Amino acid sequence: RQHKHTQFFVRAKDGKRGSVASRGLGDVYKRQTDCRPGGIKKKTFRIGNCVDDTEKFSMLIVDDDFSNRLVLSGLLKIAGYKSREVVNGKEAVEFVERLIKTRSLKDLSIIFMDLQMPIMDGIDATMEINSICNAAGTTFPTIIGVSSDCTEEDRKRFFKAGISQFISKPVSKQKLAPILEKFIGNRQAYTILNY
């Protein structure tokens, strides 16, 4: 019987080896260990390049469900991104306001906005964030609408409020990778998330 073990790692330009989420410039490798009765065989494949510009990007996850936040933050971490979490639209608006006051809104690349939340839902929060950004004369951050139960009418309202794209829950590697590539230019997202 054949047993395979797959490992991912990054070898930086200085020759040091780290995890797949390492920040330093280098190549991403997949090592497959093939254990058979005749002995152990190892094969190593170069599958892409790991760039260090992910450090300047940050993500905001807006969702009232802990498990949903845990899944998304975990996937972002695998891809090399740091994220912050809030539990409703009101907290998201307040978070953006703080970034505007400290002139650090540019550090926020993507907001993942849940639709249905207590206190303030995703549609109202998106409209409010758009409004305060316009008032401050700052660039409106990319907002990705996220929901597990969204009618066609809700989706239209979500886009009208100002989201850039919509993805359904549960969020997966296959759904997240094209978002990272399209909106922040990370072409290695497919490689890192899908291997």
mmCIF file with all atom_site columns, C-alpha atoms in Angstrom:
data_model
loop_
_atom_site.group_PDB
_atom_site.id
_atom_site.type_symbol
_atom_site.label_atom_id
_atom_site.label_alt_id
_atom_site.label_comp_id
_atom_site.label_asym_id
_atom_site.label_entity_id
_atom_site.label_seq_id
_atom_site.pdbx_PDB_ins_code
_atom_site.Cartn_x
_atom_site.Cartn_y
_atom_site.Cartn_z
_atom_site.occupancy
_atom_site.B_iso_or_equiv
_atom_site.pdbx_formal_charge
_atom_site.auth_seq_id
_atom_site.auth_comp_id
_atom_site.auth_asym_id
_atom_site.auth_atom_id
_atom_site.pdbx_PDB_model_num
ATOM 1   C CA . ARG A 1 1   ? 0.000   0.000  0.000  1.00 0.00 ? 1   ARG A CA 1
ATOM 2   C CA . GLN A 1 2   ? 1.270   3.448  -0.922 1.00 0.00 ? 2   GLN A CA 1
ATOM 3   C CA . HIS A 1 3   ? 1.385   6.216  1.695  1.00 0.00 ? 3   HIS A CA 1
ATOM 4   C CA . LYS A 1 4   ? 2.021   9.804  0.698  1.00 0.00 ? 4   LYS A CA 1
ATOM 5   C CA . HIS A 1 5   ? 2.822   12.810 2.852  1.00 0.00 ? 5   HIS A CA 1
ATOM 6   C CA . THR A 1 6   ? 2.853   16.307 1.348  1.00 0.00 ? 6   THR A CA 1
ATOM 7   C CA . GLN A 1 7   ? 4.722   19.244 2.863  1.00 0.00 ? 7   GLN A CA 1
ATOM 8   C CA . PHE A 1 8   ? 4.938   22.870 1.727  1.00 0.00 ? 8   PHE A CA 1
ATOM 9   C CA . PHE A 1 9   ? 7.794   25.235 2.500  1.00 0.00 ? 9   PHE A CA 1
ATOM 10  C CA . VAL A 1 10  ? 9.468   28.433 1.333  1.00 0.00 ? 10  VAL A CA 1
ATOM 11  C CA . ARG A 1 11  ? 13.168  28.747 0.578  1.00 0.00 ? 11  ARG A CA 1
ATOM 12  C CA . ALA A 1 12  ? 14.168  32.388 0.759  1.00 0.00 ? 12  ALA A CA 1
ATOM 13  C CA . LYS A 1 13  ? 16.886  34.016 -1.331 1.00 0.00 ? 13  LYS A CA 1
ATOM 14  C CA . ASP A 1 14  ? 19.282  33.786 1.599  1.00 0.00 ? 14  ASP A CA 1
ATOM 15  C CA . GLY A 1 15  ? 18.843  30.008 1.555  1.00 0.00 ? 15  GLY A CA 1
ATOM 16  C CA . LYS A 1 16  ? 16.875  29.813 4.801  1.00 0.00 ? 16  LYS A CA 1
ATOM 17  C CA . ARG A 1 17  ? 13.798  27.634 4.893  1.00 0.00 ? 17  ARG A CA 1
ATOM 18  C CA . GLY A 1 18  ? 10.455  28.660 6.399  1.00 0.00 ? 18  GLY A CA 1
ATOM 19  C CA . SER A 1 19  ? 6.739   27.922 6.300  1.00 0.00 ? 19  SER A CA 1
ATOM 20  C CA . VAL A 1 20  ? 4.490   28.453 3.295  1.00 0.00 ? 20  VAL A CA 1
ATOM 21  C CA . ALA A 1 21  ? 3.245   31.673 4.885  1.00 0.00 ? 21  ALA A CA 1
ATOM 22  C CA . SER A 1 22  ? 6.759   33.105 5.228  1.00 0.00 ? 22  SER A CA 1
ATOM 23  C CA . ARG A 1 23  ? 7.041   36.769 4.337  1.00 0.00 ? 23  ARG A CA 1
ATOM 24  C CA . GLY A 1 24  ? 10.511  36.761 2.747  1.00 0.00 ? 24  GLY A CA 1
ATOM 25  C CA . LEU A 1 25  ? 11.104  36.638 -0.970 1.00 0.00 ? 25  LEU A CA 1
ATOM 26  C CA . GLY A 1 26  ? 11.638  33.120 -2.176 1.00 0.00 ? 26  GLY A CA 1
ATOM 27  C CA . ASP A 1 27  ? 10.197  30.092 -3.933 1.00 0.00 ? 27  ASP A CA 1
ATOM 28  C CA . VAL A 1 28  ? 7.327   27.943 -2.709 1.00 0.00 ? 28  VAL A CA 1
ATOM 29  C CA . TYR A 1 29  ? 8.008   24.206 -2.825 1.00 0.00 ? 29  TYR A CA 1
ATOM 30  C CA . LYS A 1 30  ? 5.904   21.083 -2.433 1.00 0.00 ? 30  LYS A CA 1
ATOM 31  C CA . ARG A 1 31  ? 7.710   18.013 -1.081 1.00 0.00 ? 31  ARG A CA 1
ATOM 32  C CA . GLN A 1 32  ? 5.970   14.675 -1.443 1.00 0.00 ? 32  GLN A CA 1
ATOM 33  C CA . THR A 1 33  ? 7.242   11.735 0.577  1.00 0.00 ? 33  THR A CA 1
ATOM 34  C CA . ASP A 1 34  ? 6.300   8.376  -0.909 1.00 0.00 ? 34  ASP A CA 1
ATOM 35  C CA . CYS A 1 35  ? 6.542   5.529  1.616  1.00 0.00 ? 35  CYS A CA 1
ATOM 36  C CA . ARG A 1 36  ? 6.624   2.071  0.079  1.00 0.00 ? 36  ARG A CA 1
ATOM 37  C CA . PRO A 1 37  ? 7.828   -1.332 1.233  1.00 0.00 ? 37  PRO A CA 1
ATOM 38  C CA . GLY A 1 38  ? 11.017  -0.855 -0.790 1.00 0.00 ? 38  GLY A CA 1
ATOM 39  C CA . GLY A 1 39  ? 12.020  2.319  1.013  1.00 0.00 ? 39  GLY A CA 1
ATOM 40  C CA . ILE A 1 40  ? 11.219  6.018  1.265  1.00 0.00 ? 40  ILE A CA 1
ATOM 41  C CA . LYS A 1 41  ? 11.334  8.223  -1.813 1.00 0.00 ? 41  LYS A CA 1
ATOM 42  C CA . LYS A 1 42  ? 11.123  12.010 -1.763 1.00 0.00 ? 42  LYS A CA 1
ATOM 43  C CA . LYS A 1 43  ? 10.259  14.350 -4.602 1.00 0.00 ? 43  LYS A CA 1
ATOM 44  C CA . THR A 1 44  ? 10.383  18.127 -4.357 1.00 0.00 ? 44  THR A CA 1
ATOM 45  C CA . PHE A 1 45  ? 8.572   20.434 -6.785 1.00 0.00 ? 45  PHE A CA 1
ATOM 46  C CA . ARG A 1 46  ? 8.851   24.195 -7.167 1.00 0.00 ? 46  ARG A CA 1
ATOM 47  C CA . ILE A 1 47  ? 5.246   25.440 -7.412 1.00 0.00 ? 47  ILE A CA 1
ATOM 48  C CA . GLY A 1 48  ? 5.538   29.204 -7.320 1.00 0.00 ? 48  GLY A CA 1
ATOM 49  C CA . ASN A 1 49  ? 7.041   32.341 -5.858 1.00 0.00 ? 49  ASN A CA 1
ATOM 50  C CA . CYS A 1 50  ? 6.295   33.819 -2.454 1.00 0.00 ? 50  CYS A CA 1
ATOM 51  C CA . VAL A 1 51  ? 6.405   37.614 -2.455 1.00 0.00 ? 51  VAL A CA 1
ATOM 52  C CA . ASP A 1 52  ? 6.827   39.815 0.581  1.00 0.00 ? 52  ASP A CA 1
ATOM 53  C CA . ASP A 1 53  ? 4.292   42.526 -0.346 1.00 0.00 ? 53  ASP A CA 1
ATOM 54  C CA . THR A 1 54  ? 1.500   40.737 1.565  1.00 0.00 ? 54  THR A CA 1
ATOM 55  C CA . GLU A 1 55  ? 2.799   42.337 4.758  1.00 0.00 ? 55  GLU A CA 1
ATOM 56  C CA . LYS A 1 56  ? 1.433   45.758 3.807  1.00 0.00 ? 56  LYS A CA 1
ATOM 57  C CA . PHE A 1 57  ? -2.064  44.391 3.220  1.00 0.00 ? 57  PHE A CA 1
ATOM 58  C CA . SER A 1 58  ? -4.605  43.861 5.980  1.00 0.00 ? 58  SER A CA 1
ATOM 59  C CA . MET A 1 59  ? -8.097  42.443 5.932  1.00 0.00 ? 59  MET A CA 1
ATOM 60  C CA . LEU A 1 60  ? -11.176 43.176 7.999  1.00 0.00 ? 60  LEU A CA 1
ATOM 61  C CA . ILE A 1 61  ? -13.643 40.354 8.646  1.00 0.00 ? 61  ILE A CA 1
ATOM 62  C CA . VAL A 1 62  ? -17.140 41.504 9.617  1.00 0.00 ? 62  VAL A CA 1
ATOM 63  C CA . ASP A 1 63  ? -19.301 38.601 10.789 1.00 0.00 ? 63  ASP A CA 1
ATOM 64  C CA . ASP A 1 64  ? -21.322 37.808 13.908 1.00 0.00 ? 64  ASP A CA 1
ATOM 65  C CA . ASP A 1 65  ? -20.621 34.069 13.663 1.00 0.00 ? 65  ASP A CA 1
ATOM 66  C CA . PHE A 1 66  ? -17.394 32.913 15.331 1.00 0.00 ? 66  PHE A CA 1
ATOM 67  C CA . SER A 1 67  ? -16.958 29.814 13.168 1.00 0.00 ? 67  SER A CA 1
ATOM 68  C CA . ASN A 1 68  ? -17.279 31.842 9.958  1.00 0.00 ? 68  ASN A CA 1
ATOM 69  C CA . ARG A 1 69  ? -14.653 34.310 11.184 1.00 0.00 ? 69  ARG A CA 1
ATOM 70  C CA . LEU A 1 70  ? -12.380 31.451 12.201 1.00 0.00 ? 70  LEU A CA 1
ATOM 71  C CA . VAL A 1 71  ? -12.555 29.791 8.776  1.00 0.00 ? 71  VAL A CA 1
ATOM 72  C CA . LEU A 1 72  ? -11.918 32.984 6.812  1.00 0.00 ? 72  LEU A CA 1
ATOM 73  C CA . SER A 1 73  ? -9.140  34.263 9.066  1.00 0.00 ? 73  SER A CA 1
ATOM 74  C CA . GLY A 1 74  ? -7.483  30.841 8.860  1.00 0.00 ? 74  GLY A CA 1
ATOM 75  C CA . LEU A 1 75  ? -7.529  30.843 5.058  1.00 0.00 ? 75  LEU A CA 1
ATOM 76  C CA . LEU A 1 76  ? -6.144  34.385 4.959  1.00 0.00 ? 76  LEU A CA 1
ATOM 77  C CA . LYS A 1 77  ? -3.370  33.368 7.337  1.00 0.00 ? 77  LYS A CA 1
ATOM 78  C CA . ILE A 1 78  ? -2.414  30.462 5.074  1.00 0.00 ? 78  ILE A CA 1
ATOM 79  C CA . ALA A 1 79  ? -2.194  32.933 2.187  1.00 0.00 ? 79  ALA A CA 1
ATOM 80  C CA . GLY A 1 80  ? 0.057   35.180 4.296  1.00 0.00 ? 80  GLY A CA 1
ATOM 81  C CA . TYR A 1 81  ? -2.362  37.932 5.318  1.00 0.00 ? 81  TYR A CA 1
ATOM 82  C CA . LYS A 1 82  ? -3.165  39.432 8.681  1.00 0.00 ? 82  LYS A CA 1
ATOM 83  C CA . SER A 1 83  ? -6.794  40.121 9.497  1.00 0.00 ? 83  SER A CA 1
ATOM 84  C CA . ARG A 1 84  ? -8.862  41.932 12.086 1.00 0.00 ? 84  ARG A CA 1
ATOM 85  C CA . GLU A 1 85  ? -12.336 40.855 13.151 1.00 0.00 ? 85  GLU A CA 1
ATOM 86  C CA . VAL A 1 86  ? -15.490 42.663 14.260 1.00 0.00 ? 86  VAL A CA 1
ATOM 87  C CA . VAL A 1 87  ? -18.928 41.206 14.944 1.00 0.00 ? 87  VAL A CA 1
ATOM 88  C CA . ASN A 1 88  ? -21.355 43.650 13.327 1.00 0.00 ? 88  ASN A CA 1
ATOM 89  C CA . GLY A 1 89  ? -21.656 46.488 10.824 1.00 0.00 ? 89  GLY A CA 1
ATOM 90  C CA . LYS A 1 90  ? -21.523 49.223 13.458 1.00 0.00 ? 90  LYS A CA 1
ATOM 91  C CA . GLU A 1 91  ? -18.138 48.013 14.675 1.00 0.00 ? 91  GLU A CA 1
ATOM 92  C CA . ALA A 1 92  ? -16.926 47.897 11.063 1.00 0.00 ? 92  ALA A CA 1
ATOM 93  C CA . VAL A 1 93  ? -17.943 51.518 10.511 1.00 0.00 ? 93  VAL A CA 1
ATOM 94  C CA . GLU A 1 94  ? -16.206 52.580 13.721 1.00 0.00 ? 94  GLU A CA 1
ATOM 95  C CA . PHE A 1 95  ? -13.083 50.657 12.699 1.00 0.00 ? 95  PHE A CA 1
ATOM 96  C CA . VAL A 1 96  ? -12.948 52.448 9.334  1.00 0.00 ? 96  VAL A CA 1
ATOM 97  C CA . GLU A 1 97  ? -13.501 55.804 11.053 1.00 0.00 ? 97  GLU A CA 1
ATOM 98  C CA . ARG A 1 98  ? -10.491 55.148 13.300 1.00 0.00 ? 98  ARG A CA 1
ATOM 99  C CA . LEU A 1 99  ? -8.372  54.298 10.264 1.00 0.00 ? 99  LEU A CA 1
ATOM 100 C CA . ILE A 1 100 ? -9.412  57.536 8.563  1.00 0.00 ? 100 ILE A CA 1
ATOM 101 C CA . LYS A 1 101 ? -8.517  59.577 11.649 1.00 0.00 ? 101 LYS A CA 1
ATOM 102 C CA . THR A 1 102 ? -5.083  57.953 11.850 1.00 0.00 ? 102 THR A CA 1
ATOM 103 C CA . ARG A 1 103 ? -4.603  58.225 8.086  1.00 0.00 ? 103 ARG A CA 1
ATOM 104 C CA . SER A 1 104 ? -4.073  54.468 7.811  1.00 0.00 ? 104 SER A CA 1
ATOM 105 C CA . LEU A 1 105 ? -7.090  53.503 5.711  1.00 0.00 ? 105 LEU A CA 1
ATOM 106 C CA . LYS A 1 106 ? -4.677  52.756 2.862  1.00 0.00 ? 106 LYS A CA 1
ATOM 107 C CA . ASP A 1 107 ? -3.475  49.757 4.884  1.00 0.00 ? 107 ASP A CA 1
ATOM 108 C CA . LEU A 1 108 ? -6.912  48.143 4.659  1.00 0.00 ? 108 LEU A CA 1
ATOM 109 C CA . SER A 1 109 ? -7.140  46.212 1.409  1.00 0.00 ? 109 SER A CA 1
ATOM 110 C CA . ILE A 1 110 ? -10.342 44.213 1.679  1.00 0.00 ? 110 ILE A CA 1
ATOM 111 C CA . ILE A 1 111 ? -13.377 44.145 3.958  1.00 0.00 ? 111 ILE A CA 1
ATOM 112 C CA . PHE A 1 112 ? -15.243 40.840 4.020  1.00 0.00 ? 112 PHE A CA 1
ATOM 113 C CA . MET A 1 113 ? -18.766 41.933 4.945  1.00 0.00 ? 113 MET A CA 1
ATOM 114 C CA . ASP A 1 114 ? -21.467 39.552 6.135  1.00 0.00 ? 114 ASP A CA 1
ATOM 115 C CA . LEU A 1 115 ? -24.994 40.427 5.068  1.00 0.00 ? 115 LEU A CA 1
ATOM 116 C CA . GLN A 1 116 ? -27.124 39.502 8.062  1.00 0.00 ? 116 GLN A CA 1
ATOM 117 C CA . MET A 1 117 ? -25.854 40.772 11.419 1.00 0.00 ? 117 MET A CA 1
ATOM 118 C CA . PRO A 1 118 ? -27.370 42.278 14.561 1.00 0.00 ? 118 PRO A CA 1
ATOM 119 C CA . ILE A 1 119 ? -27.208 46.022 15.371 1.00 0.00 ? 119 ILE A CA 1
ATOM 120 C CA . MET A 1 120 ? -26.213 46.956 11.785 1.00 0.00 ? 120 MET A CA 1
ATOM 121 C CA . ASP A 1 121 ? -26.338 44.650 8.775  1.00 0.00 ? 121 ASP A CA 1
ATOM 122 C CA . GLY A 1 122 ? -23.832 44.487 5.942  1.00 0.00 ? 122 GLY A CA 1
ATOM 123 C CA . ILE A 1 123 ? -25.824 46.614 3.500  1.00 0.00 ? 123 ILE A CA 1
ATOM 124 C CA . ASP A 1 124 ? -26.234 49.538 5.906  1.00 0.00 ? 124 ASP A CA 1
ATOM 125 C CA . ALA A 1 125 ? -22.604 49.239 7.003  1.00 0.00 ? 125 ALA A CA 1
ATOM 126 C CA . THR A 1 126 ? -21.376 49.296 3.394  1.00 0.00 ? 126 THR A CA 1
ATOM 127 C CA . MET A 1 127 ? -23.439 52.400 2.643  1.00 0.00 ? 127 MET A CA 1
ATOM 128 C CA . GLU A 1 128 ? -22.157 54.107 5.807  1.00 0.00 ? 128 GLU A CA 1
ATOM 129 C CA . ILE A 1 129 ? -18.521 53.286 5.055  1.00 0.00 ? 129 ILE A CA 1
ATOM 130 C CA . ASN A 1 130 ? -18.975 54.633 1.528  1.00 0.00 ? 130 ASN A CA 1
ATOM 131 C CA . SER A 1 131 ? -20.491 57.822 2.931  1.00 0.00 ? 131 SER A CA 1
ATOM 132 C CA . ILE A 1 132 ? -17.757 58.537 5.488  1.00 0.00 ? 132 ILE A CA 1
ATOM 133 C CA . CYS A 1 133 ? -15.020 57.803 2.955  1.00 0.00 ? 133 CYS A CA 1
ATOM 134 C CA . ASN A 1 134 ? -16.575 60.242 0.486  1.00 0.00 ? 134 ASN A CA 1
ATOM 135 C CA . ALA A 1 135 ? -16.897 62.867 3.218  1.00 0.00 ? 135 ALA A CA 1
ATOM 136 C CA . ALA A 1 136 ? -13.247 62.406 4.159  1.00 0.00 ? 136 ALA A CA 1
ATOM 137 C CA . GLY A 1 137 ? -12.129 62.432 0.524  1.00 0.00 ? 137 GLY A CA 1
ATOM 138 C CA . THR A 1 138 ? -10.478 59.036 0.851  1.00 0.00 ? 138 THR A CA 1
ATOM 139 C CA . THR A 1 139 ? -10.525 55.987 -1.377 1.00 0.00 ? 139 THR A CA 1
ATOM 140 C CA . PHE A 1 140 ? -13.400 53.610 -0.753 1.00 0.00 ? 140 PHE A CA 1
ATOM 141 C CA . PRO A 1 141 ? -11.980 50.229 0.370  1.00 0.00 ? 141 PRO A CA 1
ATOM 142 C CA . THR A 1 142 ? -12.835 47.041 -1.504 1.00 0.00 ? 142 THR A CA 1
ATOM 143 C CA . ILE A 1 143 ? -15.774 45.331 0.170  1.00 0.00 ? 143 ILE A CA 1
ATOM 144 C CA . ILE A 1 144 ? -16.638 41.716 -0.563 1.00 0.00 ? 144 ILE A CA 1
ATOM 145 C CA . GLY A 1 145 ? -20.187 40.735 0.339  1.00 0.00 ? 145 GLY A CA 1
ATOM 146 C CA . VAL A 1 146 ? -20.480 37.376 2.069  1.00 0.00 ? 146 VAL A CA 1
ATOM 147 C CA . SER A 1 147 ? -23.639 35.464 2.912  1.00 0.00 ? 147 SER A CA 1
ATOM 148 C CA . SER A 1 148 ? -25.031 31.952 3.228  1.00 0.00 ? 148 SER A CA 1
ATOM 149 C CA . ASP A 1 149 ? -28.634 32.980 2.656  1.00 0.00 ? 149 ASP A CA 1
ATOM 150 C CA . CYS A 1 150 ? -29.021 35.835 0.196  1.00 0.00 ? 150 CYS A CA 1
ATOM 151 C CA . THR A 1 151 ? -31.956 36.467 -2.123 1.00 0.00 ? 151 THR A CA 1
ATOM 152 C CA . GLU A 1 152 ? -31.479 38.002 -5.560 1.00 0.00 ? 152 GLU A CA 1
ATOM 153 C CA . GLU A 1 153 ? -33.044 41.217 -4.254 1.00 0.00 ? 153 GLU A CA 1
ATOM 154 C CA . ASP A 1 154 ? -30.625 41.288 -1.286 1.00 0.00 ? 154 ASP A CA 1
ATOM 155 C CA . ARG A 1 155 ? -27.717 40.766 -3.638 1.00 0.00 ? 155 ARG A CA 1
ATOM 156 C CA . LYS A 1 156 ? -28.819 43.686 -5.817 1.00 0.00 ? 156 LYS A CA 1
ATOM 157 C CA . ARG A 1 157 ? -29.130 45.915 -2.733 1.00 0.00 ? 157 ARG A CA 1
ATOM 158 C CA . PHE A 1 158 ? -25.698 44.782 -1.567 1.00 0.00 ? 158 PHE A CA 1
ATOM 159 C CA . PHE A 1 159 ? -24.099 45.761 -4.885 1.00 0.00 ? 159 PHE A CA 1
ATOM 160 C CA . LYS A 1 160 ? -26.001 49.051 -4.945 1.00 0.00 ? 160 LYS A CA 1
ATOM 161 C CA . ALA A 1 161 ? -24.646 49.815 -1.467 1.00 0.00 ? 161 ALA A CA 1
ATOM 162 C CA . GLY A 1 162 ? -21.103 49.508 -2.818 1.00 0.00 ? 162 GLY A CA 1
ATOM 163 C CA . ILE A 1 163 ? -19.684 45.994 -2.606 1.00 0.00 ? 163 ILE A CA 1
ATOM 164 C CA . SER A 1 164 ? -17.214 44.988 -5.319 1.00 0.00 ? 164 SER A CA 1
ATOM 165 C CA . GLN A 1 165 ? -18.042 41.285 -5.430 1.00 0.00 ? 165 GLN A CA 1
ATOM 166 C CA . PHE A 1 166 ? -20.155 38.684 -3.667 1.00 0.00 ? 166 PHE A CA 1
ATOM 167 C CA . ILE A 1 167 ? -19.225 35.183 -2.493 1.00 0.00 ? 167 ILE A CA 1
ATOM 168 C CA . SER A 1 168 ? -21.396 32.635 -0.756 1.00 0.00 ? 168 SER A CA 1
ATOM 169 C CA . LYS A 1 169 ? -20.671 30.825 2.492  1.00 0.00 ? 169 LYS A CA 1
ATOM 170 C CA . PRO A 1 170 ? -18.976 28.667 3.412  1.00 0.00 ? 170 PRO A CA 1
ATOM 171 C CA . VAL A 1 171 ? -15.897 30.494 2.166  1.00 0.00 ? 171 VAL A CA 1
ATOM 172 C CA . SER A 1 172 ? -13.398 28.058 0.662  1.00 0.00 ? 172 SER A CA 1
ATOM 173 C CA . LYS A 1 173 ? -9.893  28.179 -0.811 1.00 0.00 ? 173 LYS A CA 1
ATOM 174 C CA . GLN A 1 174 ? -11.373 28.016 -4.288 1.00 0.00 ? 174 GLN A CA 1
ATOM 175 C CA . LYS A 1 175 ? -13.594 31.045 -3.622 1.00 0.00 ? 175 LYS A CA 1
ATOM 176 C CA . LEU A 1 176 ? -10.958 33.118 -1.819 1.00 0.00 ? 176 LEU A CA 1
ATOM 177 C CA . ALA A 1 177 ? -8.034  32.691 -4.234 1.00 0.00 ? 177 ALA A CA 1
ATOM 178 C CA . PRO A 1 178 ? -9.608  34.590 -7.174 1.00 0.00 ? 178 PRO A CA 1
ATOM 179 C CA . ILE A 1 179 ? -10.615 37.407 -4.804 1.00 0.00 ? 179 ILE A CA 1
ATOM 180 C CA . LEU A 1 180 ? -7.001  37.893 -3.688 1.00 0.00 ? 180 LEU A CA 1
ATOM 181 C CA . GLU A 1 181 ? -5.775  37.766 -7.263 1.00 0.00 ? 181 GLU A CA 1
ATOM 182 C CA . LYS A 1 182 ? -8.385  40.147 -8.670 1.00 0.00 ? 182 LYS A CA 1
ATOM 183 C CA . PHE A 1 183 ? -8.401  42.839 -6.008 1.00 0.00 ? 183 PHE A CA 1
ATOM 184 C CA . ILE A 1 184 ? -4.842  42.890 -4.657 1.00 0.00 ? 184 ILE A CA 1
ATOM 185 C CA . GLY A 1 185 ? -2.953  41.263 -7.505 1.00 0.00 ? 185 GLY A CA 1
ATOM 186 C CA . ASN A 1 186 ? -1.759  38.185 -5.647 1.00 0.00 ? 186 ASN A CA 1
ATOM 187 C CA . ARG A 1 187 ? -1.254  35.749 -8.522 1.00 0.00 ? 187 ARG A CA 1
ATOM 188 C CA . GLN A 1 188 ? 0.239   33.148 -6.194 1.00 0.00 ? 188 GLN A CA 1
ATOM 189 C CA . ALA A 1 189 ? -2.975  32.793 -4.162 1.00 0.00 ? 189 ALA A CA 1
ATOM 190 C CA . TYR A 1 190 ? -4.090  29.831 -6.259 1.00 0.00 ? 190 TYR A CA 1
ATOM 191 C CA . THR A 1 191 ? -0.738  28.121 -5.740 1.00 0.00 ? 191 THR A CA 1
ATOM 192 C CA . ILE A 1 192 ? -0.519  28.633 -1.990 1.00 0.00 ? 192 ILE A CA 1
ATOM 193 C CA . LEU A 1 193 ? -4.181  27.936 -1.188 1.00 0.00 ? 193 LEU A CA 1
ATOM 194 C CA . ASN A 1 194 ? -4.942  25.124 -3.586 1.00 0.00 ? 194 ASN A CA 1
ATOM 195 C CA . TYR A 1 195 ? -1.934  22.859 -3.148 1.00 0.00 ? 195 TYR A CA 1
#
